[in-house]
Short mmCIF file of C-alpha atoms and ligand atoms in Angstrom, two decimals:
data_model
loop_
_atom_site.label_atom_id
_atom_site.label_comp_id
_atom_site.label_asym_id
_atom_site.label_seq_id
_atom_site.Cartn_x
_atom_site.Cartn_y
_atom_site.Cartn_z
CA MET R 1 16.23 -18.47 3.31
CA SER R 2 14.00 -18.65 0.32
CA GLY R 3 11.80 -15.82 -0.97
CA TRP R 4 12.42 -13.63 -3.94
CA TRP R 5 10.32 -10.88 -2.03
CA ARG R 6 13.38 -10.33 0.50
CA GLU R 7 15.33 -9.06 -2.43
CA ALA R 8 12.89 -7.52 -4.72
CA ALA R 9 11.66 -3.95 -4.60
CA LEU R 10 7.72 -3.75 -5.04
CA TYR R 11 6.17 -1.27 -7.29
CA GLN R 12 2.53 -0.36 -6.74
CA ILE R 13 0.40 0.56 -9.70
CA TYR R 14 -3.13 2.19 -9.38
CA PRO R 15 -4.43 0.83 -12.64
CA ARG R 16 -6.87 3.74 -13.42
CA SER R 17 -4.03 6.01 -13.56
CA PHE R 18 -1.09 4.30 -15.17
CA GLN R 19 -1.66 4.07 -18.92
CA ASP R 20 -4.88 4.33 -20.90
CA THR R 21 -5.13 2.59 -24.44
CA ASP R 22 -8.62 2.79 -25.18
CA GLY R 23 -9.25 6.80 -25.01
CA ASN R 24 -11.81 6.74 -22.09
CA GLY R 25 -9.32 8.50 -19.84
CA ILE R 26 -8.89 5.45 -17.49
CA GLY R 27 -5.91 3.31 -17.43
CA ASP R 28 -6.17 -0.19 -18.37
CA LEU R 29 -4.22 -3.60 -18.47
CA GLU R 30 -3.27 -3.18 -21.94
CA GLY R 31 -1.67 0.19 -20.96
CA ILE R 32 0.18 -1.40 -17.95
CA CYS R 33 1.70 -4.08 -20.43
CA ARG R 34 2.83 -1.19 -22.76
CA ARG R 35 4.61 0.35 -19.74
CA LEU R 36 6.32 -2.82 -18.51
CA ASP R 37 9.56 -1.63 -19.82
CA HIS R 38 9.73 1.46 -17.64
CA ILE R 39 9.08 -0.76 -14.59
CA ALA R 40 11.76 -3.33 -15.54
CA ASP R 41 14.33 -0.55 -16.31
CA LEU R 42 13.62 0.99 -12.97
CA GLY R 43 14.95 -2.25 -11.38
CA VAL R 44 12.18 -3.31 -9.11
CA GLY R 45 11.20 -6.91 -8.95
CA ALA R 46 7.48 -7.11 -8.63
CA VAL R 47 4.45 -5.11 -9.38
CA TRP R 48 1.36 -4.98 -7.33
CA LEU R 49 -1.75 -3.92 -8.95
CA SER R 50 -4.51 -2.24 -7.04
CA PRO R 51 -7.89 -4.00 -7.69
CA ILE R 52 -8.85 -5.02 -11.22
CA PHE R 53 -11.64 -7.18 -10.59
CA ARG R 54 -15.22 -6.62 -11.77
CA SER R 55 -16.47 -3.90 -9.73
CA PRO R 56 -19.46 -1.12 -9.77
CA MET R 57 -16.53 1.30 -8.67
CA ALA R 58 -18.22 2.79 -5.69
CA ASP R 59 -14.74 2.83 -4.18
CA PHE R 60 -12.84 2.53 -7.47
CA GLY R 61 -12.41 -1.43 -7.23
CA TYR R 62 -12.26 -1.99 -3.60
CA ASP R 63 -15.99 -3.11 -3.90
CA VAL R 64 -15.69 -6.36 -5.86
CA SER R 65 -18.73 -7.85 -7.37
CA ASP R 66 -16.70 -10.69 -9.00
CA TYR R 67 -13.56 -11.99 -7.43
CA ARG R 68 -12.82 -14.11 -10.57
CA ASP R 69 -13.37 -11.61 -13.42
CA ILE R 70 -11.62 -8.43 -14.68
CA ASP R 71 -13.72 -5.32 -14.74
CA PRO R 72 -14.35 -4.37 -18.49
CA VAL R 73 -12.88 -0.90 -17.73
CA PHE R 74 -9.48 -2.45 -17.30
CA GLY R 75 -9.89 -5.24 -20.02
CA ASP R 76 -10.71 -8.76 -20.02
CA MET R 77 -9.21 -11.98 -18.91
CA ALA R 78 -7.29 -12.47 -22.09
CA ALA R 79 -5.56 -9.03 -21.43
CA PHE R 80 -4.79 -10.08 -17.92
CA ASP R 81 -3.30 -13.49 -19.23
CA ARG R 82 -1.11 -11.58 -21.59
CA LEU R 83 -0.17 -9.11 -18.82
CA LEU R 84 0.74 -11.81 -16.58
CA GLU R 85 2.89 -13.53 -19.44
CA GLU R 86 4.60 -10.27 -20.39
CA THR R 87 5.41 -9.43 -16.62
CA HIS R 88 7.03 -12.83 -16.24
CA ALA R 89 8.84 -12.38 -19.46
CA ARG R 90 10.64 -9.55 -18.12
CA GLY R 91 11.66 -11.44 -14.92
CA LEU R 92 9.10 -9.33 -12.75
CA LYS R 93 6.52 -10.89 -10.33
CA LEU R 94 2.95 -9.98 -10.31
CA LEU R 95 0.90 -9.27 -7.30
CA LEU R 96 -3.05 -8.76 -7.10
CA ASP R 97 -4.94 -6.95 -4.61
CA PHE R 98 -7.13 -9.29 -2.70
CA VAL R 99 -10.19 -7.52 -0.99
CA PRO R 100 -11.58 -10.14 1.31
CA ASN R 101 -13.11 -8.01 4.11
CA HIS R 102 -15.95 -6.69 2.15
CA SER R 103 -17.62 -7.25 -1.23
CA SER R 104 -19.59 -4.96 -3.32
CA ASP R 105 -23.34 -4.88 -2.39
CA GLN R 106 -23.90 -6.02 -6.04
CA HIS R 107 -21.93 -9.10 -5.55
CA PRO R 108 -24.42 -12.05 -6.04
CA TRP R 109 -23.47 -13.37 -2.54
CA PHE R 110 -24.77 -10.24 -1.00
CA GLN R 111 -27.82 -10.05 -3.23
CA GLU R 112 -28.79 -13.43 -1.92
CA SER R 113 -27.88 -12.72 1.58
CA ARG R 114 -30.13 -9.62 1.66
CA SER R 115 -32.90 -11.34 -0.17
CA SER R 116 -34.39 -13.03 2.98
CA ARG R 117 -33.53 -13.82 6.64
CA ASP R 118 -33.48 -17.63 5.75
CA ASN R 119 -31.43 -17.51 2.61
CA PRO R 120 -28.51 -19.83 2.58
CA LYS R 121 -26.14 -16.83 2.35
CA ARG R 122 -27.77 -14.73 5.03
CA ASP R 123 -24.82 -15.56 7.41
CA TRP R 124 -22.22 -14.78 4.96
CA TYR R 125 -22.42 -11.21 5.97
CA ILE R 126 -22.95 -9.44 9.24
CA TRP R 127 -26.67 -8.75 10.00
CA HIS R 128 -27.79 -7.67 13.31
CA ASP R 129 -31.17 -6.63 14.85
CA PRO R 130 -31.42 -2.84 15.94
CA ALA R 131 -30.62 -1.63 19.42
CA PRO R 132 -33.62 -1.55 21.86
CA ASP R 133 -34.20 1.98 20.65
CA GLY R 134 -34.29 0.88 17.11
CA GLY R 135 -31.07 2.48 16.22
CA PRO R 136 -27.87 0.81 15.20
CA PRO R 137 -26.72 -2.30 16.95
CA ASN R 138 -23.64 -0.53 18.29
CA ASN R 139 -21.45 2.57 18.10
CA TRP R 140 -19.24 1.29 15.32
CA MET R 141 -18.32 4.02 12.75
CA SER R 142 -17.62 3.60 9.01
CA ASN R 143 -14.11 4.48 7.96
CA PHE R 144 -15.74 6.68 5.40
CA GLY R 145 -18.10 8.58 7.74
CA GLY R 146 -21.37 7.93 9.75
CA SER R 147 -22.53 4.83 11.36
CA ALA R 148 -21.11 1.60 9.93
CA TRP R 149 -24.52 0.09 10.04
CA GLU R 150 -27.11 0.17 7.32
CA TRP R 151 -30.66 -0.49 7.89
CA ASP R 152 -32.32 -2.94 5.50
CA GLU R 153 -35.92 -2.36 5.22
CA HIS R 154 -36.67 -5.58 3.38
CA THR R 155 -35.38 -7.79 6.00
CA ASP R 156 -35.56 -5.41 9.02
CA GLN R 157 -32.07 -5.99 10.20
CA TYR R 158 -28.86 -3.77 9.89
CA TYR R 159 -25.81 -4.96 7.95
CA TYR R 160 -22.28 -3.82 8.92
CA HIS R 161 -19.91 -1.98 6.60
CA ALA R 162 -16.57 -0.86 7.74
CA PHE R 163 -16.44 1.42 4.65
CA LEU R 164 -19.23 2.42 2.32
CA ALA R 165 -22.72 1.05 2.61
CA GLU R 166 -21.88 -0.30 -1.02
CA GLN R 167 -19.14 -2.39 0.64
CA PRO R 168 -20.87 -4.78 3.14
CA ASP R 169 -18.52 -6.72 5.40
CA LEU R 170 -18.26 -10.45 4.75
CA ASN R 171 -18.55 -12.63 8.01
CA TRP R 172 -15.19 -14.37 8.39
CA ARG R 173 -16.58 -16.45 11.27
CA ASN R 174 -18.59 -18.26 8.67
CA PRO R 175 -16.48 -21.48 7.53
CA ASP R 176 -18.17 -21.33 3.97
CA VAL R 177 -17.03 -17.74 3.43
CA ARG R 178 -13.46 -18.80 4.38
CA ALA R 179 -13.62 -21.80 1.91
CA ALA R 180 -14.98 -19.67 -0.69
CA MET R 181 -12.33 -17.22 -0.49
CA ARG R 182 -9.61 -19.64 -0.27
CA ASP R 183 -10.82 -20.82 -3.61
CA VAL R 184 -10.63 -17.24 -5.09
CA LEU R 185 -6.91 -17.17 -3.99
CA ARG R 186 -6.32 -20.61 -5.69
CA PHE R 187 -8.08 -19.46 -8.89
CA TRP R 188 -5.46 -16.68 -9.26
CA LEU R 189 -2.54 -18.71 -8.01
CA ASP R 190 -3.44 -21.47 -10.54
CA LYS R 191 -3.10 -18.84 -13.14
CA GLY R 192 0.40 -18.12 -11.99
CA VAL R 193 0.12 -14.96 -9.95
CA ASP R 194 2.84 -14.64 -7.60
CA GLY R 195 0.95 -13.44 -4.55
CA PHE R 196 -1.43 -10.80 -2.89
CA ARG R 197 -1.69 -7.69 -0.97
CA VAL R 198 -4.72 -8.23 1.15
CA ASP R 199 -6.84 -5.04 1.88
CA VAL R 200 -7.53 -4.27 5.48
CA ILE R 201 -6.48 -7.62 6.78
CA TRP R 202 -6.60 -6.60 10.45
CA HIS R 203 -10.37 -6.02 9.98
CA LEU R 204 -11.42 -9.34 8.92
CA ILE R 205 -12.58 -10.41 12.47
CA LYS R 206 -14.83 -8.42 14.48
CA ASP R 207 -15.67 -8.86 18.28
CA ALA R 208 -18.15 -11.75 18.56
CA GLU R 209 -20.31 -9.78 21.18
CA PHE R 210 -20.29 -6.50 18.94
CA ARG R 211 -19.40 -4.68 22.07
CA ASP R 212 -19.32 -0.70 21.82
CA ASN R 213 -15.95 0.84 21.14
CA PRO R 214 -14.60 2.99 23.79
CA LEU R 215 -14.70 6.76 23.36
CA ASN R 216 -11.48 8.26 21.82
CA PRO R 217 -10.45 11.19 24.39
CA HIS R 218 -8.28 12.88 21.78
CA TYR R 219 -11.09 13.26 19.04
CA ASP R 220 -12.10 16.68 18.04
CA ALA R 221 -14.31 17.69 14.97
CA SER R 222 -11.29 18.19 12.81
CA HIS R 223 -10.93 14.41 12.62
CA PRO R 224 -13.14 11.91 10.61
CA ASP R 225 -15.91 10.05 12.32
CA ILE R 226 -13.90 6.97 12.48
CA ASP R 227 -11.73 8.63 15.10
CA ARG R 228 -14.59 9.23 17.52
CA TYR R 229 -13.85 5.88 19.13
CA LEU R 230 -10.80 3.58 19.57
CA GLN R 231 -11.26 0.56 17.37
CA VAL R 232 -10.92 -1.84 20.07
CA TYR R 233 -13.85 -4.43 19.30
CA SER R 234 -14.34 -3.54 15.61
CA ALA R 235 -10.94 -4.73 14.21
CA ASP R 236 -7.58 -6.64 15.20
CA GLN R 237 -9.39 -9.32 17.22
CA PRO R 238 -7.12 -12.27 18.40
CA GLU R 239 -9.11 -14.67 16.05
CA VAL R 240 -7.98 -12.90 12.88
CA HIS R 241 -4.71 -14.73 13.20
CA ASP R 242 -6.40 -18.17 12.55
CA VAL R 243 -7.95 -16.79 9.55
CA ILE R 244 -4.66 -15.42 8.17
CA ALA R 245 -2.83 -18.65 8.83
CA GLU R 246 -5.36 -20.49 6.68
CA LEU R 247 -4.85 -17.91 3.90
CA ARG R 248 -1.02 -18.46 4.36
CA ALA R 249 -1.47 -22.14 4.16
CA VAL R 250 -3.03 -21.82 0.67
CA ILE R 251 -0.24 -19.52 -0.26
CA ASP R 252 2.33 -21.87 1.00
CA SER R 253 0.84 -24.86 -0.94
CA TYR R 254 2.15 -23.21 -4.05
CA ASP R 255 5.98 -22.37 -4.86
CA ASP R 256 7.39 -19.23 -3.77
CA ARG R 257 4.22 -16.99 -3.37
CA LEU R 258 3.86 -13.82 -1.29
CA LEU R 259 1.27 -12.59 1.12
CA ILE R 260 1.24 -9.09 2.25
CA GLY R 261 -1.06 -7.62 4.73
CA GLU R 262 -2.43 -4.05 4.81
CA ILE R 263 -2.35 -3.15 8.47
CA TYR R 264 -2.54 0.48 9.96
CA LEU R 265 -1.58 -0.31 13.61
CA PRO R 266 1.07 0.76 16.12
CA ILE R 267 4.21 -1.12 15.75
CA GLU R 268 3.67 -3.63 18.63
CA ARG R 269 0.39 -4.64 17.21
CA LEU R 270 1.64 -4.71 13.72
CA MET R 271 4.23 -7.33 14.73
CA THR R 272 1.56 -9.75 15.67
CA TYR R 273 0.66 -10.13 12.05
CA TYR R 274 3.75 -12.11 11.35
CA GLY R 275 1.90 -14.73 13.20
CA ARG R 276 2.76 -17.36 15.60
CA ASP R 277 5.93 -18.98 14.14
CA ASN R 278 5.77 -16.78 11.17
CA SER R 279 2.54 -18.36 10.13
CA GLY R 280 0.91 -15.09 9.31
CA VAL R 281 1.58 -12.67 6.42
CA HIS R 282 5.13 -12.70 5.10
CA LEU R 283 4.96 -8.85 5.11
CA PRO R 284 2.66 -6.91 7.38
CA PHE R 285 2.78 -3.54 5.44
CA ASN R 286 4.87 -1.05 7.56
CA PHE R 287 3.42 2.45 6.98
CA GLN R 288 5.32 4.06 9.79
CA LEU R 289 7.33 6.35 7.66
CA ILE R 290 4.13 7.72 6.06
CA GLN R 291 3.07 8.71 9.40
CA CYS R 292 6.43 9.86 10.82
CA ALA R 293 7.53 13.59 11.30
CA TRP R 294 10.39 14.23 8.90
CA ASN R 295 13.38 14.74 10.92
CA ALA R 296 16.38 12.73 11.77
CA ASP R 297 15.48 12.30 15.36
CA ALA R 298 12.00 10.96 14.62
CA ILE R 299 12.88 8.73 11.77
CA GLY R 300 16.01 7.24 13.62
CA SER R 301 13.83 6.33 16.70
CA LEU R 302 11.21 4.99 14.51
CA ILE R 303 13.66 2.55 12.75
CA HIS R 304 15.17 1.45 15.99
CA GLU R 305 11.71 0.78 17.47
CA TYR R 306 10.65 -1.09 14.38
CA GLU R 307 13.86 -3.29 14.08
CA SER R 308 13.80 -3.96 17.83
CA ALA R 309 10.29 -5.03 17.72
CA LEU R 310 10.66 -7.45 14.84
CA PRO R 311 9.91 -11.13 15.80
CA GLU R 312 12.46 -13.75 15.13
CA GLY R 313 12.29 -14.69 11.28
CA GLY R 314 10.08 -11.66 10.64
CA TRP R 315 11.42 -9.72 7.62
CA PRO R 316 11.14 -5.92 7.48
CA ASN R 317 9.39 -3.85 5.01
CA TRP R 318 9.11 -0.08 4.40
CA VAL R 319 6.36 2.03 2.40
CA LEU R 320 6.73 5.74 1.54
CA SER R 321 3.49 6.30 -0.18
CA ASN R 322 0.40 4.60 -1.36
CA HIS R 323 -3.02 5.21 -3.03
CA ASP R 324 -4.73 6.29 0.20
CA GLN R 325 -2.04 8.72 1.49
CA PRO R 326 -0.48 12.10 0.62
CA ARG R 327 2.47 11.27 -1.77
CA ILE R 328 5.93 11.58 -0.28
CA ALA R 329 6.79 14.63 -2.59
CA ALA R 330 3.62 16.35 -1.31
CA ARG R 331 4.44 15.76 2.29
CA VAL R 332 8.23 16.69 2.38
CA GLY R 333 8.94 18.45 -1.04
CA GLU R 334 11.12 17.46 -3.85
CA ALA R 335 14.56 17.86 -2.37
CA GLN R 336 13.47 15.68 0.75
CA ALA R 337 11.70 13.33 -1.52
CA ARG R 338 15.06 12.44 -3.21
CA VAL R 339 16.51 11.86 0.55
CA ALA R 340 13.51 9.78 1.18
CA ALA R 341 14.07 7.57 -1.87
CA MET R 342 17.79 6.99 -0.55
CA LEU R 343 16.33 6.04 2.77
CA LEU R 344 13.60 3.76 1.41
CA LEU R 345 16.06 1.94 -0.88
CA THR R 346 18.92 1.56 1.85
CA LEU R 347 16.84 0.33 4.89
CA ARG R 348 16.84 -3.18 5.82
CA GLY R 349 13.75 -4.93 4.39
CA THR R 350 11.43 -4.92 1.14
CA PRO R 351 10.70 -1.55 -0.11
CA THR R 352 7.31 -0.56 -1.75
CA LEU R 353 7.43 2.25 -4.43
CA TYR R 354 4.29 3.90 -5.40
CA TYR R 355 3.98 4.66 -9.10
CA GLY R 356 4.81 8.19 -9.91
CA ASP R 357 7.00 8.76 -6.79
CA GLU R 358 9.92 7.89 -8.94
CA ILE R 359 9.32 11.27 -10.90
CA GLY R 360 8.24 13.17 -7.66
CA ILE R 361 4.71 13.70 -8.63
CA ALA R 362 3.45 15.80 -5.69
CA ASP R 363 0.09 17.31 -5.24
CA VAL R 364 -2.75 18.36 -7.54
CA ASP R 365 -5.25 21.30 -7.67
CA MET R 366 -8.73 20.06 -7.45
CA THR R 367 -11.99 22.04 -6.99
CA GLU R 368 -14.60 20.48 -4.65
CA GLU R 369 -16.82 19.76 -7.59
CA GLU R 370 -14.00 17.59 -9.03
CA VAL R 371 -13.56 15.34 -6.13
CA LEU R 372 -14.30 11.58 -6.89
CA ASP R 373 -12.95 9.84 -3.79
CA PRO R 374 -16.06 8.83 -1.88
CA ALA R 375 -14.28 9.13 1.63
CA ALA R 376 -13.58 12.87 0.88
CA ILE R 377 -17.11 13.26 -0.64
CA ASN R 378 -18.69 12.02 2.63
CA GLU R 379 -16.43 13.90 4.91
CA PRO R 380 -15.27 16.95 3.12
CA GLY R 381 -12.47 18.69 4.74
CA VAL R 382 -11.63 16.31 7.40
CA SER R 383 -10.93 13.04 5.17
CA PHE R 384 -7.87 13.29 2.98
CA ASN R 385 -9.01 13.58 -0.74
CA ARG R 386 -7.25 10.42 -2.10
CA ASP R 387 -7.70 11.68 -5.59
CA ARG R 388 -4.61 13.88 -4.93
CA SER R 389 -2.44 10.95 -4.81
CA ARG R 390 -4.23 9.02 -7.70
CA THR R 391 -3.47 11.35 -10.58
CA PRO R 392 -2.45 9.94 -14.00
CA MET R 393 1.31 8.90 -14.45
CA GLN R 394 3.18 11.58 -16.43
CA TRP R 395 4.89 9.71 -19.22
CA SER R 396 5.92 12.70 -21.62
CA ASP R 397 5.17 16.25 -22.53
CA LYS R 398 2.82 15.07 -25.19
CA PRO R 399 -0.99 15.79 -24.75
CA VAL R 400 -2.22 14.35 -21.44
CA ALA R 401 1.22 13.61 -20.45
CA GLY R 402 1.19 10.64 -22.78
CA PHE R 403 -1.32 8.91 -20.36
CA SER R 404 -4.43 9.01 -22.85
CA ASP R 405 -5.87 10.26 -25.93
CA GLY R 406 -9.05 11.13 -24.01
CA LYS R 407 -10.02 13.27 -21.04
CA PRO R 408 -8.21 11.83 -17.87
CA TRP R 409 -10.48 10.72 -15.12
CA LEU R 410 -8.38 12.77 -12.73
CA PRO R 411 -6.48 15.90 -13.57
CA LEU R 412 -2.79 15.77 -14.18
CA THR R 413 -0.61 17.80 -11.68
CA GLN R 414 0.26 21.24 -12.60
CA ASP R 415 3.86 20.76 -13.72
CA TRP R 416 3.45 17.63 -16.06
CA ARG R 417 5.17 19.24 -18.96
CA GLU R 418 8.34 19.41 -17.11
CA ARG R 419 7.88 16.48 -14.82
CA ASN R 420 7.45 13.51 -16.71
CA ALA R 421 9.28 10.19 -17.21
CA ALA R 422 10.69 11.12 -20.82
CA VAL R 423 12.19 14.28 -19.48
CA GLN R 424 13.68 12.79 -16.36
CA ARG R 425 15.18 9.94 -18.48
CA GLN R 426 17.27 12.35 -20.34
CA ASP R 427 18.49 14.03 -17.22
CA PRO R 428 21.38 12.13 -15.41
CA ALA R 429 20.56 13.85 -11.95
CA SER R 430 16.79 13.42 -12.21
CA LEU R 431 14.79 11.54 -9.43
CA LEU R 432 14.03 8.87 -11.97
CA ASN R 433 17.71 8.25 -12.55
CA LEU R 434 18.31 8.38 -8.78
CA HIS R 435 15.85 5.71 -8.27
CA ARG R 436 17.51 3.55 -11.08
CA ALA R 437 20.94 4.04 -9.63
CA LEU R 438 19.72 3.28 -5.99
CA LEU R 439 17.85 0.01 -7.18
CA HIS R 440 20.95 -1.02 -8.94
CA ILE R 441 23.27 -0.58 -6.15
CA ARG R 442 20.71 -2.27 -4.00
CA SER R 443 20.92 -5.25 -6.22
CA ILE R 444 24.69 -5.53 -6.26
CA GLU R 445 25.59 -4.78 -2.69
CA PRO R 446 24.63 -7.91 -0.70
CA ASP R 447 24.70 -5.77 2.59
CA LEU R 448 21.99 -3.49 1.35
CA LEU R 449 19.95 -6.41 1.11
CA SER R 450 20.61 -8.48 4.20
CA GLY R 451 23.27 -6.48 6.23
CA ALA R 452 22.44 -5.61 9.77
CA TYR R 453 21.12 -2.13 10.35
CA ARG R 454 23.16 -0.04 12.91
CA ARG R 455 22.56 3.66 13.51
CA ILE R 456 25.63 5.84 13.96
CA ASP R 457 25.18 9.17 16.00
CA MET R 458 25.96 12.34 14.18
CA ASP R 459 24.73 15.92 13.94
CA GLU R 460 21.04 16.26 14.94
CA ASP R 461 19.92 16.89 11.22
CA VAL R 462 21.80 13.92 10.03
CA LEU R 463 20.55 10.22 9.92
CA ALA R 464 23.47 7.98 9.57
CA TYR R 465 23.70 4.11 9.60
CA GLU R 466 25.68 1.18 8.59
CA ARG R 467 24.39 -1.84 6.68
CA GLY R 468 26.56 -4.85 7.50
CA ALA R 469 30.26 -3.99 7.47
CA SER R 470 30.48 -2.71 4.14
CA ILE R 471 27.97 0.01 3.56
CA ALA R 472 27.23 3.33 5.33
CA VAL R 473 24.46 5.77 4.63
CA ILE R 474 24.55 9.40 5.62
CA LEU R 475 21.29 11.49 4.92
CA ASN R 476 21.01 15.13 5.69
CA LEU R 477 17.28 15.65 6.54
CA SER R 478 17.59 19.48 6.68
CA SER R 479 17.76 21.99 3.95
CA GLU R 480 20.99 23.53 5.44
CA PRO R 481 24.52 22.15 5.21
CA VAL R 482 25.95 20.11 7.98
CA GLU R 483 29.47 19.50 8.88
CA LEU R 484 30.18 15.91 9.21
CA SER R 485 32.34 14.25 11.83
CA LEU R 486 32.84 10.81 10.33
CA PRO R 487 34.23 7.70 11.79
CA ASP R 488 37.77 7.00 10.40
CA LYS R 489 36.85 4.01 8.39
CA TRP R 490 34.22 6.08 6.58
CA LYS R 491 36.50 8.74 5.59
CA ALA R 492 38.54 6.55 3.16
CA ALA R 493 35.35 5.12 1.79
CA ARG R 494 34.09 5.09 -1.99
CA VAL R 495 31.10 7.09 -2.45
CA LEU R 496 28.82 4.87 -4.54
CA LEU R 497 26.02 7.49 -4.76
CA SER R 498 24.97 11.13 -3.89
CA VAL R 499 21.43 12.13 -3.54
CA ARG R 500 21.65 15.46 -5.25
CA SER R 501 23.61 14.28 -8.38
CA ALA R 502 22.40 10.68 -8.62
CA GLN R 503 26.18 9.83 -9.49
CA ALA R 504 29.05 8.55 -7.62
CA LEU R 505 31.43 11.07 -5.98
CA ASN R 506 35.17 11.30 -6.09
CA GLU R 507 35.63 11.80 -2.49
CA VAL R 508 33.59 11.52 0.78
CA PRO R 509 32.30 15.02 1.36
CA ALA R 510 33.34 16.80 4.64
CA ASN R 511 30.08 18.79 4.71
CA LEU R 512 26.82 17.52 3.45
CA ALA R 513 24.78 20.04 1.66
CA GLY R 514 21.13 20.42 2.51
CA ALA R 515 19.02 17.52 1.27
CA GLU R 516 22.23 15.71 0.40
CA GLY R 517 22.77 12.09 1.25
CA VAL R 518 25.44 9.54 0.28
CA ILE R 519 25.84 5.76 0.24
CA LEU R 520 29.53 4.92 1.21
CA LYS R 521 31.23 1.51 0.43
CA ILE R 522 33.68 1.01 3.27
CA LYS R 523 37.04 0.14 2.00
CA ASP R 524 38.25 -2.41 4.43
CA ALA R 525 35.16 -4.62 3.61
CA GLU R 526 36.04 -4.60 -0.05
C1 NOJ O 601 -8.03 0.04 1.93
C2 NOJ O 601 -7.61 0.44 0.69
O1 NOJ O 601 -6.31 0.77 0.39
C3 NOJ O 601 -8.57 1.79 0.26
O2 NOJ O 601 -8.18 2.35 -1.00
C4 NOJ O 601 -9.98 1.27 0.26
O3 NOJ O 601 -10.71 2.24 0.08
C5 NOJ O 601 -10.32 0.58 1.73
N1 NOJ O 601 -9.22 -0.27 2.10
C6 NOJ O 601 -11.46 -0.20 1.60
O4 NOJ O 601 -11.19 -1.35 0.67
#
């Protein structure tokens, strides 16, 4: 089976927050270049950059006004070319974030589209007459609050935006839009990028009749507006798979490139995004661990459900955090964040790490006035403030954690003087060194890459599993010690790594301390 991405761990960078080099408090491409050694040393195989394209930044780059240019805040095309070269020089792959569902309202395509009803680009976006009462055409809500329809006075119609009004949705039923977007992919693939993460891929096609979404019986006012209705007609339509197959065909016309889809759907719907005969995305992002209760029972059931639902030839993947969700250390605390790292890096499938999780960055104190995330500004208190997961990377105990010479665009977390990459590099037991050890072991143990996953029943707080015939993993998901009753063949195993020490152990422990975990190499298999 070909595909470097089956073996590589992916590392997501939020470019605004990785490394600033020009003192404006916002990270840039030159900064990423300077920090590539950190990434290579960690042992991941690929870097995915959240959007770096030209953008008015209404949604911090997820509103693209030119798909073929770099935003000046991040640098220019020469800086990108250098970054690509430097990334490849370290044996790493580079993935970009493709945002095809919507553009910025400043994109020339939308400017043309909104200029008149008979403009040739009118149909590139989703325009609709008002409902008979003059209101929005249907009840579809924006993910960032309020109706998803914006009235355009100039042409007397509404346009649809699943996110901000500054992010009008493109009309993917229009073949010219599809062709233009395929050209965008080719532009970057020709440059040598190794693939894309595709933003909200399950949104690309909407119901052709624009039917109202049904009410969500579980909605209450503690939820954002988007949860008022079940998204039956506004996303995840059958025709989306034809669009994805077209994108995949472009990817497959180049050697060994990767297509990942961002998809928040229940497992059985998620699986359809592998596509008929695996003609969909290579990896439909699996966010289940982000949403799962943190206990052995829930996680064990989830892994079982996910593994059992995979279609033939579908390669699994796992994600713990990203730029839209609370970080793992904020969700479960530092001790369990260490256990989570062992889980993520010993499950079957491609893992994605989020920058900063390798040093356990958690949450940040922010006042309401400091909030920049448009989703949180629109729906304060009910929508998660994503700024909290986008704070600058903490490199050292130098000013601004070595991130910038200026005022950072978002505050650092409180503990940056103690929690930073430089300090953790020196500490053999640090979370950073735990990640390095895990990624190393993952790279030299073939069963960790491809061995079958089999859960082994143990104490209710323990999640234990085998990977192939040679590896066993035991994780204590509680903060209390547990006594282990181990299968005989595990007792004589070699302990390759412990969560708490980030080192090998001399013998298999009879009890597992709270938040401890071990990787065992089973002897008969050696
Ligand atoms: C999903 C992205 O991850 C998120 O950050 C963004 O706001 C929306 N899509 C809209 O592009």
